[in-house]
XYZ file of C-alpha atoms in Angstrom:
177
model
C -82.667 80.120 -4.975
C -80.099 79.217 -2.304
C -81.201 75.595 -2.363
C -80.616 75.399 -6.135
C -77.200 77.005 -5.757
C -76.234 74.602 -2.961
C -77.555 71.643 -4.965
C -75.602 72.765 -8.054
C -72.394 73.129 -6.052
C -72.834 69.697 -4.448
C -73.565 68.125 -7.825
C -70.463 69.758 -9.327
C -68.278 68.523 -6.461
C -69.744 65.013 -6.658
C -69.170 64.748 -10.404
C -65.593 65.951 -10.057
C -64.936 63.410 -7.306
C -66.337 60.644 -9.521
C -64.201 61.720 -12.482
C -61.062 61.803 -10.339
C -61.952 58.502 -8.623
C -62.650 56.644 -11.879
C -60.264 58.054 -14.522
C -60.468 54.920 -16.663
C -62.166 51.557 -16.584
C -59.790 49.411 -14.534
C -61.263 46.655 -12.407
C -64.656 48.177 -11.495
C -65.417 48.747 -7.838
C -68.138 46.402 -6.607
C -70.067 47.028 -3.402
C -70.862 43.735 -1.688
C -70.557 42.514 1.889
C -67.253 40.919 2.854
C -67.232 37.180 2.379
C -65.963 35.427 5.480
C -65.558 31.833 6.513
C -66.466 30.472 9.928
C -63.014 29.209 10.811
C -59.366 29.954 10.092
C -58.766 26.309 9.247
C -61.382 25.387 6.647
C -61.040 22.871 3.861
C -62.107 24.311 0.539
C -62.348 23.073 -2.989
C -62.332 25.301 -6.092
C -63.468 24.130 -9.516
C -64.499 25.629 -12.848
C -68.195 25.566 -13.676
C -68.182 27.498 -16.961
C -65.735 28.903 -19.478
C -66.890 30.587 -22.664
C -67.342 33.718 -24.720
C -70.256 36.069 -25.307
C -70.048 37.281 -28.884
C -73.648 37.445 -30.102
C -77.206 38.021 -28.931
C -78.152 34.379 -29.383
C -75.042 32.717 -27.956
C -75.572 31.476 -24.394
C -72.480 29.726 -23.022
C -73.440 26.771 -20.855
C -71.713 23.850 -19.248
C -72.862 20.823 -17.265
C -71.997 21.432 -13.620
C -69.686 18.661 -12.469
C -68.726 18.632 -8.805
C -65.367 16.940 -8.178
C -65.616 13.876 -5.966
C -63.438 15.396 -3.232
C -65.939 18.280 -2.982
C -69.120 16.240 -2.968
C -68.405 13.900 -0.058
C -69.241 16.398 2.687
C -71.796 19.058 3.493
C -70.847 22.604 2.536
C -70.748 25.507 4.949
C -70.258 28.168 2.280
C -70.324 28.441 -1.526
C -68.619 31.318 -3.341
C -69.147 31.995 -7.047
C -66.255 33.837 -8.701
C -66.890 35.627 -11.993
C -63.851 36.665 -14.048
C -64.114 38.239 -17.480
C -61.842 39.828 -20.066
C -62.692 42.023 -23.006
C -60.709 44.088 -25.484
C -61.836 46.464 -28.201
C -64.879 48.664 -28.604
C -68.152 47.749 -26.918
C -70.938 49.219 -24.821
C -71.635 47.997 -21.324
C -73.996 45.026 -21.238
C -76.465 43.546 -18.780
C -76.172 39.876 -17.993
C -77.208 37.064 -15.686
C -75.868 33.742 -14.452
C -78.040 30.687 -13.806
C -77.281 27.417 -12.112
C -80.025 25.113 -13.259
C -83.278 27.073 -13.087
C -82.023 29.556 -10.476
C -80.699 32.969 -11.421
C -77.828 33.419 -8.966
C -76.347 36.717 -10.236
C -77.474 39.700 -12.261
C -74.642 41.951 -13.444
C -73.424 44.571 -15.878
C -70.155 44.772 -17.738
C -67.778 47.723 -17.895
C -66.894 49.251 -21.252
C -63.565 47.805 -22.433
C -60.512 49.702 -23.580
C -58.421 49.139 -26.707
C -55.734 47.565 -24.536
C -58.285 45.354 -22.759
C -59.883 45.057 -19.358
C -60.218 42.267 -16.817
C -62.721 42.338 -13.992
C -63.740 39.928 -11.300
C -66.202 39.639 -8.424
C -67.289 37.077 -5.844
C -70.828 36.269 -4.695
C -71.812 34.189 -1.707
C -74.408 31.785 -3.086
C -74.488 29.500 -0.040
C -78.263 29.775 0.066
C -78.307 27.502 -3.032
C -75.733 24.979 -1.755
C -78.158 22.118 -1.103
C -79.771 22.584 -4.538
C -76.350 22.567 -6.238
C -75.121 19.526 -4.281
C -78.242 17.419 -4.639
C -79.503 18.180 -8.151
C -78.092 15.912 -10.833
C -77.379 16.961 -14.424
C -77.778 20.713 -13.950
C -76.069 23.211 -16.195
C -74.542 26.602 -15.597
C -75.592 29.317 -18.039
C -74.459 32.869 -18.593
C -76.280 35.333 -20.775
C -74.604 38.608 -21.684
C -76.209 39.559 -25.010
C -73.499 41.109 -27.151
C -73.207 42.619 -30.616
C -69.927 42.098 -32.447
C -69.312 43.614 -35.866
C -66.727 45.813 -37.603
C -67.477 48.704 -35.194
C -68.131 46.884 -31.923
C -65.255 44.436 -31.634
C -65.298 43.460 -27.950
C -65.909 39.769 -27.255
C -66.406 38.950 -23.577
C -64.418 35.925 -22.345
C -65.910 34.538 -19.125
C -64.704 32.079 -16.479
C -66.914 31.005 -13.552
C -65.591 29.035 -10.607
C -67.123 27.759 -7.403
C -65.230 27.567 -4.146
C -67.006 25.334 -1.670
C -66.020 25.301 1.979
C -66.569 21.901 3.529
C -68.438 21.884 6.810
C -66.251 21.322 9.868
C -67.038 18.696 12.513
C -68.090 21.543 14.818
C -70.540 22.891 12.210
C -71.923 19.410 11.528
C -72.516 18.733 15.241
C -74.129 22.145 15.849
C -76.355 21.816 12.784
C -75.286 25.173 11.310
């Protein structure tokens, strides 16, 4: 009996903390490790890899991944994928995934939008795929967030994906890291 009472009190406190902590759906809190670079002075290059909208179940925005010449001339020490999306209107949260070529690099969910709109963003370190991205020719970036838009559910998700690549320093090249 005491255990149930204690559990009920803890559950009540936890739910109240969550309600106070998340009063509306601003930029959702994402728990991921900090993304750090190996040096304070690192050359980086940021470029768009996909821009599109998710407005139906069958629509899968995709774009050929084109690495700018200034980013492709050196080895990369780190690759960061940045996902930014906007949505306005009425919609449920959706599951989605991002692929670069045949590799699923991110699985995600969307927050529910507000009438005034919501923007959210997150970064993922996808350095483990850097050699595949650099060396594979004619690969596309795909995002799938199946969505239903009609007179009731009006939220269309606008998505922008960018890559920031950090070029390997001379020190990293000589140490082989």
